[in-house]
Short mmCIF file of C-alpha atoms in Angstrom, two decimals:
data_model
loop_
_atom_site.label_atom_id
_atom_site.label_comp_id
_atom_site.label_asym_id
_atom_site.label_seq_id
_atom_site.Cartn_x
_atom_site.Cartn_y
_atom_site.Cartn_z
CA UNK A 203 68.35 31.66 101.81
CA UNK A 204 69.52 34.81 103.05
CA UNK A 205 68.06 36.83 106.08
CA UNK A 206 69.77 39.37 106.86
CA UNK A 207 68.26 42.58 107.38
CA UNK A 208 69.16 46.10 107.02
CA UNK A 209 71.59 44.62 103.80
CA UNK A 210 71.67 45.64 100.01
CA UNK A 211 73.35 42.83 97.78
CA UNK A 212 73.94 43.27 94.36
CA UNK A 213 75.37 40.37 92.65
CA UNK A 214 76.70 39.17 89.30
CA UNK A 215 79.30 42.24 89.11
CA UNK A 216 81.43 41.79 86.15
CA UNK A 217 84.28 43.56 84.64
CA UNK A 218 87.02 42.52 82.09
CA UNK A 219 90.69 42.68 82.67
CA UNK A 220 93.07 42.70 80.23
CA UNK A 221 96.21 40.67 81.67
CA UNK A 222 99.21 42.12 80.03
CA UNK A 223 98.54 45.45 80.95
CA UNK A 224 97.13 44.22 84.68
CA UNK A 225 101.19 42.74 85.15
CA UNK A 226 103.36 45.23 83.53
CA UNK A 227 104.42 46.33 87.08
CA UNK A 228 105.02 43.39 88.16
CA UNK A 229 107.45 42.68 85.15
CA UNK A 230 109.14 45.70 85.82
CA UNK A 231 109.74 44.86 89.30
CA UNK A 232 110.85 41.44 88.24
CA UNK A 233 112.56 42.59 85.20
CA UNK A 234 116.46 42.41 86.97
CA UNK A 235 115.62 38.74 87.77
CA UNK A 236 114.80 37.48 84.47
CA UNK A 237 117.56 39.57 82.61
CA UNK A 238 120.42 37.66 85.32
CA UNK A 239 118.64 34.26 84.51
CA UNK A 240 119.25 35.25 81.00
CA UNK A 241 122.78 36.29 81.57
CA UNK A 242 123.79 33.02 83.09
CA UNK A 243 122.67 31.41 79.97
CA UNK A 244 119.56 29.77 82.24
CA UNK A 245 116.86 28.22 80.62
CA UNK A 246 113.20 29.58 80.99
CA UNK A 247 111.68 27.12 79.05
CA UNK A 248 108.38 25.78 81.56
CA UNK A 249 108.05 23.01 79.54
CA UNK A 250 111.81 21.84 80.03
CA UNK A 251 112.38 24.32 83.26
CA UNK A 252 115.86 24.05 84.42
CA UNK A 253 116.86 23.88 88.31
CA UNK A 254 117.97 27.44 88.42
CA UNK A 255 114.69 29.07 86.58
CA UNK A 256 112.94 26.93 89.58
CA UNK A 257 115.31 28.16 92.29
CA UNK A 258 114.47 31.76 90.86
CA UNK A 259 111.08 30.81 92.26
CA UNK A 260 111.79 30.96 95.70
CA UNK A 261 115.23 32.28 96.35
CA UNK A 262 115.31 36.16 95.67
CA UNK A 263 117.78 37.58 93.43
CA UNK A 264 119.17 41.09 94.10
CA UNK A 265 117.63 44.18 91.73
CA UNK A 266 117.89 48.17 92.09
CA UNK A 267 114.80 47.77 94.71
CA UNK A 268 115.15 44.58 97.00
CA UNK A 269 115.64 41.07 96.97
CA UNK A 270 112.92 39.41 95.49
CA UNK A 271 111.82 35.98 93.75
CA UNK A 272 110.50 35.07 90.13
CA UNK A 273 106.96 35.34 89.14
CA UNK A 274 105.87 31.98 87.13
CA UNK A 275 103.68 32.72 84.16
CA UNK A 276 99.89 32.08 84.81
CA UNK A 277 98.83 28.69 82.74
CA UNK A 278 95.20 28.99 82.79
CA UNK A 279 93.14 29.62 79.81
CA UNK A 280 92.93 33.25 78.61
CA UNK A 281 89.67 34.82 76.17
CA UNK A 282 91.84 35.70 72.37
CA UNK A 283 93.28 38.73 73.27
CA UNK A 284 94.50 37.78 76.68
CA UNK A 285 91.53 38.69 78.53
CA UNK A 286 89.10 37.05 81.19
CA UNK A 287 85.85 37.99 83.00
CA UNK A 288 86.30 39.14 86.84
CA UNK A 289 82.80 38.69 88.84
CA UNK A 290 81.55 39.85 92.28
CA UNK A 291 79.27 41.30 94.51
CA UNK A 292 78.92 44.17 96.53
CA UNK A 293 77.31 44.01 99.87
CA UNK A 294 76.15 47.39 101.76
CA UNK A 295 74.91 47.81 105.05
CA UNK A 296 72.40 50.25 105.44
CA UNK A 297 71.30 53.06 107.53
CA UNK A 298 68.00 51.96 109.65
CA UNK A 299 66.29 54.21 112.81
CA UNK A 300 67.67 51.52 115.56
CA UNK A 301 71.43 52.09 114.68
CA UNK A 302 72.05 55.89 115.55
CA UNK A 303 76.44 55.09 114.52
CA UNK A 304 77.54 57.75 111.70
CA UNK A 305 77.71 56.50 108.02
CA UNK A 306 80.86 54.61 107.49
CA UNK A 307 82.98 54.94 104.50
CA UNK A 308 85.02 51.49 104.58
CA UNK A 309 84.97 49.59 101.94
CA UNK A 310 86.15 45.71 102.61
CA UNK A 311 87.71 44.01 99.38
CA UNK A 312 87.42 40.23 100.93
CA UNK A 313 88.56 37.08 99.53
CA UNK A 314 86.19 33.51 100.51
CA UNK A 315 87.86 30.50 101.63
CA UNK A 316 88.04 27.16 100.18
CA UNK A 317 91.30 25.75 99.53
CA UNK A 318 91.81 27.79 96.02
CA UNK A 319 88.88 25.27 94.62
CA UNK A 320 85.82 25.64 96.29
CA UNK A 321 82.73 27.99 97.55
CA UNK A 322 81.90 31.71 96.24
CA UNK A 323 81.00 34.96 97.51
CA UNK A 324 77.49 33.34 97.81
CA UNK A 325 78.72 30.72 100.42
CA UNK A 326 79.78 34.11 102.08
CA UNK A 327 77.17 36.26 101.42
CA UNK A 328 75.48 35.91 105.11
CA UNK A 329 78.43 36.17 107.25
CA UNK A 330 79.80 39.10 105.09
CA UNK A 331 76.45 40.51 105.51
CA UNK A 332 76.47 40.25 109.31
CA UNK A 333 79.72 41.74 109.44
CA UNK A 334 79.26 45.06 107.48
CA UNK A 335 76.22 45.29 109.91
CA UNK A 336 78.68 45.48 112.97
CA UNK A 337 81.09 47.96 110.90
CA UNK A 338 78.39 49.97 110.55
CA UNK A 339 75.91 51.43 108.34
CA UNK A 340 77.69 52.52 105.02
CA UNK A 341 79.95 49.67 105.27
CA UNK A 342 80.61 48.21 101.88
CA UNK A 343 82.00 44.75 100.84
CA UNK A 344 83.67 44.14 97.79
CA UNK A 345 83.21 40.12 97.66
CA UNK A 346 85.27 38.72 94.71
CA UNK A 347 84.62 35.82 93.00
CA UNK A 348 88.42 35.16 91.79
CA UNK A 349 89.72 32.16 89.64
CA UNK A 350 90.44 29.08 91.27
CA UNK A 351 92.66 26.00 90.54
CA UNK A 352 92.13 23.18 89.60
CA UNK A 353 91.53 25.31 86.13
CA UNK A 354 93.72 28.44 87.03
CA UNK A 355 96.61 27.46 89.19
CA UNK A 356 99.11 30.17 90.96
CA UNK A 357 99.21 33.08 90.50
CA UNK A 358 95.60 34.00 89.05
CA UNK A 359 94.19 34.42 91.99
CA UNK A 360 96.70 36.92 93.26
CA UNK A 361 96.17 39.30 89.95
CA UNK A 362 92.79 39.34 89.86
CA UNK A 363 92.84 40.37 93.76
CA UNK A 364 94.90 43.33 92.51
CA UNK A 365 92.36 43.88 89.40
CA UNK A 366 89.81 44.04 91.91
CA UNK A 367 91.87 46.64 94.10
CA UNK A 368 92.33 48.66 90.63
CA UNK A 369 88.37 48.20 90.41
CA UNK A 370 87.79 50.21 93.36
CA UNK A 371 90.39 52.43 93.26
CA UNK A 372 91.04 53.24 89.73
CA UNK A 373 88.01 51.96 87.93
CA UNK A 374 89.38 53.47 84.64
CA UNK A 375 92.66 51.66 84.59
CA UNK A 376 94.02 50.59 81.35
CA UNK A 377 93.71 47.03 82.27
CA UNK A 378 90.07 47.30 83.01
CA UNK A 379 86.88 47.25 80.38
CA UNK A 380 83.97 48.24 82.52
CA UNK A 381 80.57 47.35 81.25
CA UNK A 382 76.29 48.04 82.30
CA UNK A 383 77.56 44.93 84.84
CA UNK A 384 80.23 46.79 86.26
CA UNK A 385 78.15 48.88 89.06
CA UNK A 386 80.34 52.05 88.78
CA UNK A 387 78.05 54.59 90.27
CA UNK A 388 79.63 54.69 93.85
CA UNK A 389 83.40 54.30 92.06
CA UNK A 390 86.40 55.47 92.77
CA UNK A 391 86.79 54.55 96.12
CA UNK A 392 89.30 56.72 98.40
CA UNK A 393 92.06 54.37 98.69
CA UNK A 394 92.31 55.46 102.62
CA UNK A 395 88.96 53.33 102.74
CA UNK A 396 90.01 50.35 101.49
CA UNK A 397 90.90 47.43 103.82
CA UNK A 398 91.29 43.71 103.21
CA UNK A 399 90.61 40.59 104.06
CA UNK A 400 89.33 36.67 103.93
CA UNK A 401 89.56 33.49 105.26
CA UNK A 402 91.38 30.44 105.50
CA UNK A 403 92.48 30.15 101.69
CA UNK A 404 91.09 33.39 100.99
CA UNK A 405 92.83 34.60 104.39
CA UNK A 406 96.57 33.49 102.24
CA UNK A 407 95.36 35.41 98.97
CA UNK A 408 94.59 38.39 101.18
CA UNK A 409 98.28 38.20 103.18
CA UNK A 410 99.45 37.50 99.16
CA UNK A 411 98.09 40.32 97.99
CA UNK A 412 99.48 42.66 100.31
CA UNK A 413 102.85 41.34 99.79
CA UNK A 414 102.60 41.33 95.92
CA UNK A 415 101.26 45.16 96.08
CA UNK A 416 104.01 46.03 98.71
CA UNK A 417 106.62 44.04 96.63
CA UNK A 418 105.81 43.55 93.31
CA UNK A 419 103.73 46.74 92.15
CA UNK A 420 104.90 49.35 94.22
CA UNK A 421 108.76 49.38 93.11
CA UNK A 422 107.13 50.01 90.16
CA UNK A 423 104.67 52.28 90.35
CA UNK A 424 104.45 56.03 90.14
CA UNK A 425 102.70 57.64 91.98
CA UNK A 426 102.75 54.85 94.21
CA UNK A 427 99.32 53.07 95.45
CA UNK A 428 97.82 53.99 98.89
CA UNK A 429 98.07 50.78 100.72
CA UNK A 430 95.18 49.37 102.75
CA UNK A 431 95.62 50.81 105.92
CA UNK A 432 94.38 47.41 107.30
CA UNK A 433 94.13 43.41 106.84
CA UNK A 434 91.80 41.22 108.27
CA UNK A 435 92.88 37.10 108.28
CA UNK A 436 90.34 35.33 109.85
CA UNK A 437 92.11 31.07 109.97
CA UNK A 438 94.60 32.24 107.42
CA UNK A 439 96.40 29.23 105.23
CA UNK A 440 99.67 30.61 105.53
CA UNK A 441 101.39 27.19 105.01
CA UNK A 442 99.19 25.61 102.28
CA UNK A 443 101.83 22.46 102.58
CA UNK A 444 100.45 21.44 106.32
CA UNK A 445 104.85 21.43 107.14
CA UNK A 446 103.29 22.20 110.61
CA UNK A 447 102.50 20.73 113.58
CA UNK A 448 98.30 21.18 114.06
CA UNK A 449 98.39 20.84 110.29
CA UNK A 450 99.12 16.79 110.55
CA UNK A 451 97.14 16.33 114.05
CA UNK A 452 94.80 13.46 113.82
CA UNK A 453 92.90 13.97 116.73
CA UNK A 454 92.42 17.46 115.76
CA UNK A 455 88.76 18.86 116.79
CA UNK A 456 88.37 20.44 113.78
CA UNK A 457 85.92 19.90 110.52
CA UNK A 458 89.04 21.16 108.39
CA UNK A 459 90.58 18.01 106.62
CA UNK A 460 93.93 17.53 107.00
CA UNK A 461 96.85 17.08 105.95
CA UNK A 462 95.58 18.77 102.61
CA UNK A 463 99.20 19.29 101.28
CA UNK A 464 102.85 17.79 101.12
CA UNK A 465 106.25 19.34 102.62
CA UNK A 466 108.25 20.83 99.79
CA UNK A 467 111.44 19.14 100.10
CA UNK A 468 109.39 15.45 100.43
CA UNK A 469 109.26 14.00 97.42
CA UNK A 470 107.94 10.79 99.05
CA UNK A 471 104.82 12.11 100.62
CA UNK A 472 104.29 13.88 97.56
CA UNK A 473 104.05 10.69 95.04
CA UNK A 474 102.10 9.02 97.86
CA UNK A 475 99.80 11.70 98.69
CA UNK A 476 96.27 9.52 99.53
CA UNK A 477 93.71 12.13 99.65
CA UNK A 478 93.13 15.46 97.77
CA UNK A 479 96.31 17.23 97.75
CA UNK A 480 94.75 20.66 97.58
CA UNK A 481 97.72 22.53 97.41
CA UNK A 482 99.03 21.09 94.69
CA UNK A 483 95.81 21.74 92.55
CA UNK A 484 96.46 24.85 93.46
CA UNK A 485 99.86 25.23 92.17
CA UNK A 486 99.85 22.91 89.43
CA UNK A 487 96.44 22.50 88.38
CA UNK A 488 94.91 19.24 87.33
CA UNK A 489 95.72 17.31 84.00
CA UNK A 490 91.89 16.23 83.59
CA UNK A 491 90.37 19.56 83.83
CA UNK A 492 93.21 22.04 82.57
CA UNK A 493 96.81 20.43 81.07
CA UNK A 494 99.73 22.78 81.68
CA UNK A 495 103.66 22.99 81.72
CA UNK A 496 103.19 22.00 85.67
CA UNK A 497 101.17 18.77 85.43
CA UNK A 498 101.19 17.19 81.90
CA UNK A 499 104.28 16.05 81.29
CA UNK A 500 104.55 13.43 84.51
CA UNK A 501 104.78 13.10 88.10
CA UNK A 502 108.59 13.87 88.33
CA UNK A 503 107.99 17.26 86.61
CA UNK A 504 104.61 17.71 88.65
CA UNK A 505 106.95 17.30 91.38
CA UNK A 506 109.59 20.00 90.66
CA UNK A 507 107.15 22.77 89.81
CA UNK A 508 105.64 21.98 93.37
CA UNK A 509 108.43 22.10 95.53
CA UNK A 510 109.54 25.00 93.81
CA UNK A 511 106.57 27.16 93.92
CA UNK A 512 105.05 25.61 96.90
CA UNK A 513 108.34 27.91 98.47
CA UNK A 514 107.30 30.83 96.42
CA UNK A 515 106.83 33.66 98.75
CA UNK A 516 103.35 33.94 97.53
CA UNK A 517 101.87 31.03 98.34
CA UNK A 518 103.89 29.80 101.73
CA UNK A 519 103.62 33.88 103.03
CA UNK A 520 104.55 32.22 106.47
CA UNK A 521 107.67 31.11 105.58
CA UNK A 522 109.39 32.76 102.86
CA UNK A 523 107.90 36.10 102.35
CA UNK A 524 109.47 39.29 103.40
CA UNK A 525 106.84 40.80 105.51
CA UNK A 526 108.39 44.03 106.10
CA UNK A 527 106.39 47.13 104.76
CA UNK A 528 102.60 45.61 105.27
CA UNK A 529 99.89 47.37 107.01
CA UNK A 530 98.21 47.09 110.62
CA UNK A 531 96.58 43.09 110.61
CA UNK A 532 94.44 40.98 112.68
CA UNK A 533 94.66 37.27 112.79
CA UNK A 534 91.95 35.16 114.37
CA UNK A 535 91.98 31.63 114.83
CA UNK A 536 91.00 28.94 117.31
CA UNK A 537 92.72 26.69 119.54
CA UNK A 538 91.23 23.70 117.05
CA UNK A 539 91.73 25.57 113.99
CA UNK A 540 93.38 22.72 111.75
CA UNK A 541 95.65 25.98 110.72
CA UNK A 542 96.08 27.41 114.71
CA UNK A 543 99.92 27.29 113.72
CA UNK A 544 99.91 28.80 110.69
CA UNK A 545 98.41 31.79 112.28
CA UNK A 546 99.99 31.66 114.90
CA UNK A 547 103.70 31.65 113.79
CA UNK A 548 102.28 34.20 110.79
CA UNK A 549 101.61 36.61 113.11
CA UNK A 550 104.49 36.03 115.29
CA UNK A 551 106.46 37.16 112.02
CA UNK A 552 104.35 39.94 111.21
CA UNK A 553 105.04 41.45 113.98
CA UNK A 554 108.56 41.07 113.99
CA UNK A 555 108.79 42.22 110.41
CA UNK A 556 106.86 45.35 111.07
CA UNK A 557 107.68 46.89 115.02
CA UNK A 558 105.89 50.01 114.28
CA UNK A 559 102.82 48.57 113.05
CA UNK A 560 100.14 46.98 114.81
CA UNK A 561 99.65 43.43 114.75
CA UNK A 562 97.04 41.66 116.75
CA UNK A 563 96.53 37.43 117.21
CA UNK A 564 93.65 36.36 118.67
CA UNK A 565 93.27 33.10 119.73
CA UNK A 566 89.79 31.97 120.39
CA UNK A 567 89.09 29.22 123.34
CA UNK A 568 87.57 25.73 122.03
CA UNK A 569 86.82 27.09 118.28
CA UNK A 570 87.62 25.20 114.77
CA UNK A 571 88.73 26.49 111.37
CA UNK A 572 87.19 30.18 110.59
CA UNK A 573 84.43 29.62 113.78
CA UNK A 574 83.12 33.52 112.72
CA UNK A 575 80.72 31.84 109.85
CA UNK A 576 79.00 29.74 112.48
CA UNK A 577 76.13 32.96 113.78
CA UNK A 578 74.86 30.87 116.63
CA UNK A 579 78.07 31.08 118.26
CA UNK A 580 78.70 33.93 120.74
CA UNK A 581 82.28 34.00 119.86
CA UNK A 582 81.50 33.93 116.26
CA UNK A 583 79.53 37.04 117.45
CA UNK A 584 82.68 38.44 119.41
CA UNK A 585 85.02 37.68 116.54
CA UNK A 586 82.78 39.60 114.09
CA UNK A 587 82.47 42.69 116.59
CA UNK A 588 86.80 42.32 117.05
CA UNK A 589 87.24 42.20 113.25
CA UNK A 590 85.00 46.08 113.19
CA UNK A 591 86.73 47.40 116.54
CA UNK A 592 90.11 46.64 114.34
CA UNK A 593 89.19 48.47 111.36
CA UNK A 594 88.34 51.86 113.89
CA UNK A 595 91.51 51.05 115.65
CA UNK A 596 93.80 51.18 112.64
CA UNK A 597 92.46 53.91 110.74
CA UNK A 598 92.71 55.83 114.14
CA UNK A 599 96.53 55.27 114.49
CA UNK A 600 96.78 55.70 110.70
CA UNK A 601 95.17 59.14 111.59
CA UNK A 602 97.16 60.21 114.26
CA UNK A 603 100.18 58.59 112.42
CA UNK A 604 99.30 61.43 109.90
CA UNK A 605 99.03 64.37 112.31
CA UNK A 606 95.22 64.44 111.52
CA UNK A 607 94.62 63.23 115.01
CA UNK A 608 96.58 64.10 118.25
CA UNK A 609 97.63 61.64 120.52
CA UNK A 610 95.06 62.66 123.61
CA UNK A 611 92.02 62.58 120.73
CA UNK A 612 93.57 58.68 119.89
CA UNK A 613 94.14 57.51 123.74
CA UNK A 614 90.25 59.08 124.47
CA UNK A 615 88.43 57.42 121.53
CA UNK A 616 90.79 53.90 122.14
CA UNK A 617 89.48 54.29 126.16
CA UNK A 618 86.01 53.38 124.62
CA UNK A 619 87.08 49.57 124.15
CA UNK A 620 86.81 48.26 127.68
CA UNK A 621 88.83 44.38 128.25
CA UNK A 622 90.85 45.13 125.23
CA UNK A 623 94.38 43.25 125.69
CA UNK A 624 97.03 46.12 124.28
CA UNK A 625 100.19 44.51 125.98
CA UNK A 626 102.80 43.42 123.23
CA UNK A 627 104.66 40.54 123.18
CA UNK A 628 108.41 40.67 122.02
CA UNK A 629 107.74 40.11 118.70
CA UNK A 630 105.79 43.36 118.61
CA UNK A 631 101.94 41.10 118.83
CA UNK A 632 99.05 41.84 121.00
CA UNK A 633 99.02 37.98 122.03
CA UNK A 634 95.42 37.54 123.50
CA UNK A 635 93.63 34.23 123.85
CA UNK A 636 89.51 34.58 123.99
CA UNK A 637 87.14 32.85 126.23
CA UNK A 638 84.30 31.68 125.69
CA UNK A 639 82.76 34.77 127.76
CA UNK A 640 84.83 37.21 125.37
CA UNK A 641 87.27 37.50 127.87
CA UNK A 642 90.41 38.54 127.00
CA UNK A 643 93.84 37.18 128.25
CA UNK A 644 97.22 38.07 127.33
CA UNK A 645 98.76 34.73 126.90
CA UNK A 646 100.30 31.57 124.11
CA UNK A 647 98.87 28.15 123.65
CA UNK A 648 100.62 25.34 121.81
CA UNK A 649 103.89 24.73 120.30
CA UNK A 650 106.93 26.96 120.72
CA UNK A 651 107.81 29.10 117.62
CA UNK A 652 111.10 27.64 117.72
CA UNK A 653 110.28 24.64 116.71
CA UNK A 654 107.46 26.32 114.30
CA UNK A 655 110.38 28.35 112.54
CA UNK A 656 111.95 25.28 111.89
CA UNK A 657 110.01 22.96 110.14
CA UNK A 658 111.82 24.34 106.94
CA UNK A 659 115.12 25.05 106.66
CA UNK A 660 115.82 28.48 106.84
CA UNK A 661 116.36 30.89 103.95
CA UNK A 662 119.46 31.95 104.41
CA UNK A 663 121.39 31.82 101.19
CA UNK A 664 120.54 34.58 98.58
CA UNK A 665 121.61 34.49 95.29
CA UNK A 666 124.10 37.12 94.42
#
């Protein structure tokens, strides 16, 4: 049932999207990488992939534009012609006499959790719907209902999260056939709108996506894409292998299962995986449902393609991805979040990777794996009202970052947030830990990021 008022929700969106025109920037980008495989005489073969095609996965290779890794094919079944279906649903806050804010013009483009297998935007429609009512009336939300593994392994979901961005943005892109489903009447959207987000599993194809626009589509692109001027990870799985430490705690207060994946470079653990291994059915798929290249032809071939692209910048964003170049983000978690160190060290990162951005961790006291769904909860409530006063703080600096807004208009409108933590950390991070009273402190829990940072080796060695 859903009761929230003051909410329109139109569901069963639906586009097309023709793949091979949706990646032809991403080839482009990656186009250097493939021609040097092919120079070395490498073979590309994914049904015989050889150890150097699989390094290509995770290792970056030098091109005109940066360093950057491989792309893998997608092995998921295609409509003849290369197409597939894309659905949604938009969600719209709306204007009533008790709410006297101005009509906003974001538009959210969120992802849903569940481990790249599970739930829809209809497990999400409530909390999605509460929290366009605290960004205020106008507020849109984009939620996409992208394709999931076991049937559509890495990297669907990462191209239909930039089909949907080409949706709003560019509606009459080449790669799109729009239909009477298609609910075009409030499209294009001004890019400067946009911002993005999801949680846990959703929460890594959001961080993905920002990396594979930044990375993979800009260096390609002309004129470039406006990125969104802000991300919002709400118990992000930035380590879908649980390599780290709260990952593997049994005693873990937390309704999140865990482990739910294997260290890359541990074959063992792999083969003896006991439960679910959800992050291999996310890169590899499932023999039973969908046979591929990844998990047909045995377990010792099962096992390559995962400890290659389990590495892939893509899908562990927390440990291999370059993160320079990304937009103002806001990571919530809890301090029994089964994934409190993925968010933790992700943000730590972030913020080194991008000093003149801002990047905010907050920590809530006492709370489990993405605690904002949960509307009894007053910090649900506070996380929900954080995740808004983020939006109006980043487009702010954005603003005065553009000369549209002068630094005395920015420090009077920011003066409005009373018990807001600003102090950075050294690695550039508003480090704030919430109470259960909303209190804010500027402080760390749990395990040092130097031993966080090390739980794979590091990668140092770049192919020439």
């Amino acid at each position: 049932m859903f009761f929230v008022r003051h909410v329109k929700v139109q569901k069963n969106v639906q586009f097309k999207v023709k793949l091979e025109a949706l990646t032809r920037p991403e080839r482009a980008t990656i186009a250097h990488v493939r021609e040097e495989l092919r120079r070395r005489g490498v073979s590309v073969d994914i049904m015989d992939p050889s150890k150097e095609y699989l390094r290509s996965m995770h290792y970056p290779i030098q091109g005109p534009h940066a360093q950057i890794s491989n792309m893998p094919e997608e092995v998921g079944r295609l409509n003849q012609g290369g197409t597939y279906t894309l659905k949604g649903e938009w969600i719209e806050a709306l204007h009533h006499a008790n709410d006297p804010r101005p009509r906003s013009s974001t538009v959210l483009l969120y992802f849903h959790g569940g481990g790249h297998g599970f739930l829809s935007p209809k497990s999400h429609r409530d909390y999605l719907a509460r929290l366009a009512k605290e960004m205020g009336p106008g507020t849109r939300v984009f939620s996409l209902d992208y394709r999931m593994g076991p049937e559509h392994p890495f990297p669907a979901a990462i191209h239909d999260a930039f089909a949907a961005y080409l949706y709003l943005v560019q509606p009459k892109h080449e790669a799109l056939i729009l239909n009477n489903n298609s609910v075009v009447q409030h499209l294009p959207v001004d890019p400067r709108d946009v911002v993005v987000g999801g949680d846990s599993a959703g929460a890594n194809l959001a961080a993905a996506f920002m990396i594979y626009l930044a990375k993979y589509v800009q260096p390609s692109t002309s004129p470039k894409y406006v990125m969104p001027h802000a991300t919002l990870l709400l118990s992000v799985w930035a380590d879908p292998t649980s390599s780290l430490p709260a990952a593997n705690n049994m005693d873990w207060y937390c309704y999140c299962p865990g482990p739910i994946g294997s260290h890359p470079y541990d074959k063992k653990a792999f083969m003896e995986f006991k439960s679910l291994n959800i992050a291999r059915n996310y890169i590899c798929g499932d023999v039973s449902t969908n046979a591929n290249a990844r998990n047909a032809l045995g377990e010792d071939r099962a096992w390559l393609w995962y400890s290659a692209l389990a590495q892939h910048p893509l899908v562990s964003p927390v440990h291999r991805a370059d993160l320079s170049g990304l937009t103002n983000t806001l990571v919530q978690t809890g301090t029994h979040d089964r994934l409190y160190d993925d968010n933790r060290l992700y943000a730590h990162r972030l913020g080194k990777d991008n000093p003149g951005r801002l990047v905010r961790l907050e920590i809530y006291k006492d709370m489990v794996h993405v605690h904002q769904v949960f509307s009894i909860l007053e910090a649900a409530r506070t996380g929900l009202k954080n995740l808004a006063r983020f939006v109006e703080r980043s487009r702010l600096l954005r603003d005065a970052e553009e000369g549209m807004l002068s630094q005395k208009e920015l420090q009077e409108v920011e003066s409005r947030y009373q018990g807001l933590i600003k102090e950075k950390s050294v690695d550039n991070v508003e480090w704030v830990v919430v109470e259960a009273n909303g209190k804010e402190l500027a402080k760390d829990e749990g395990w040092p990021m130097t031993v966080l940072t090390k739980v794979w080796p590091l990668n140092e060695s770049v192919e020439p």
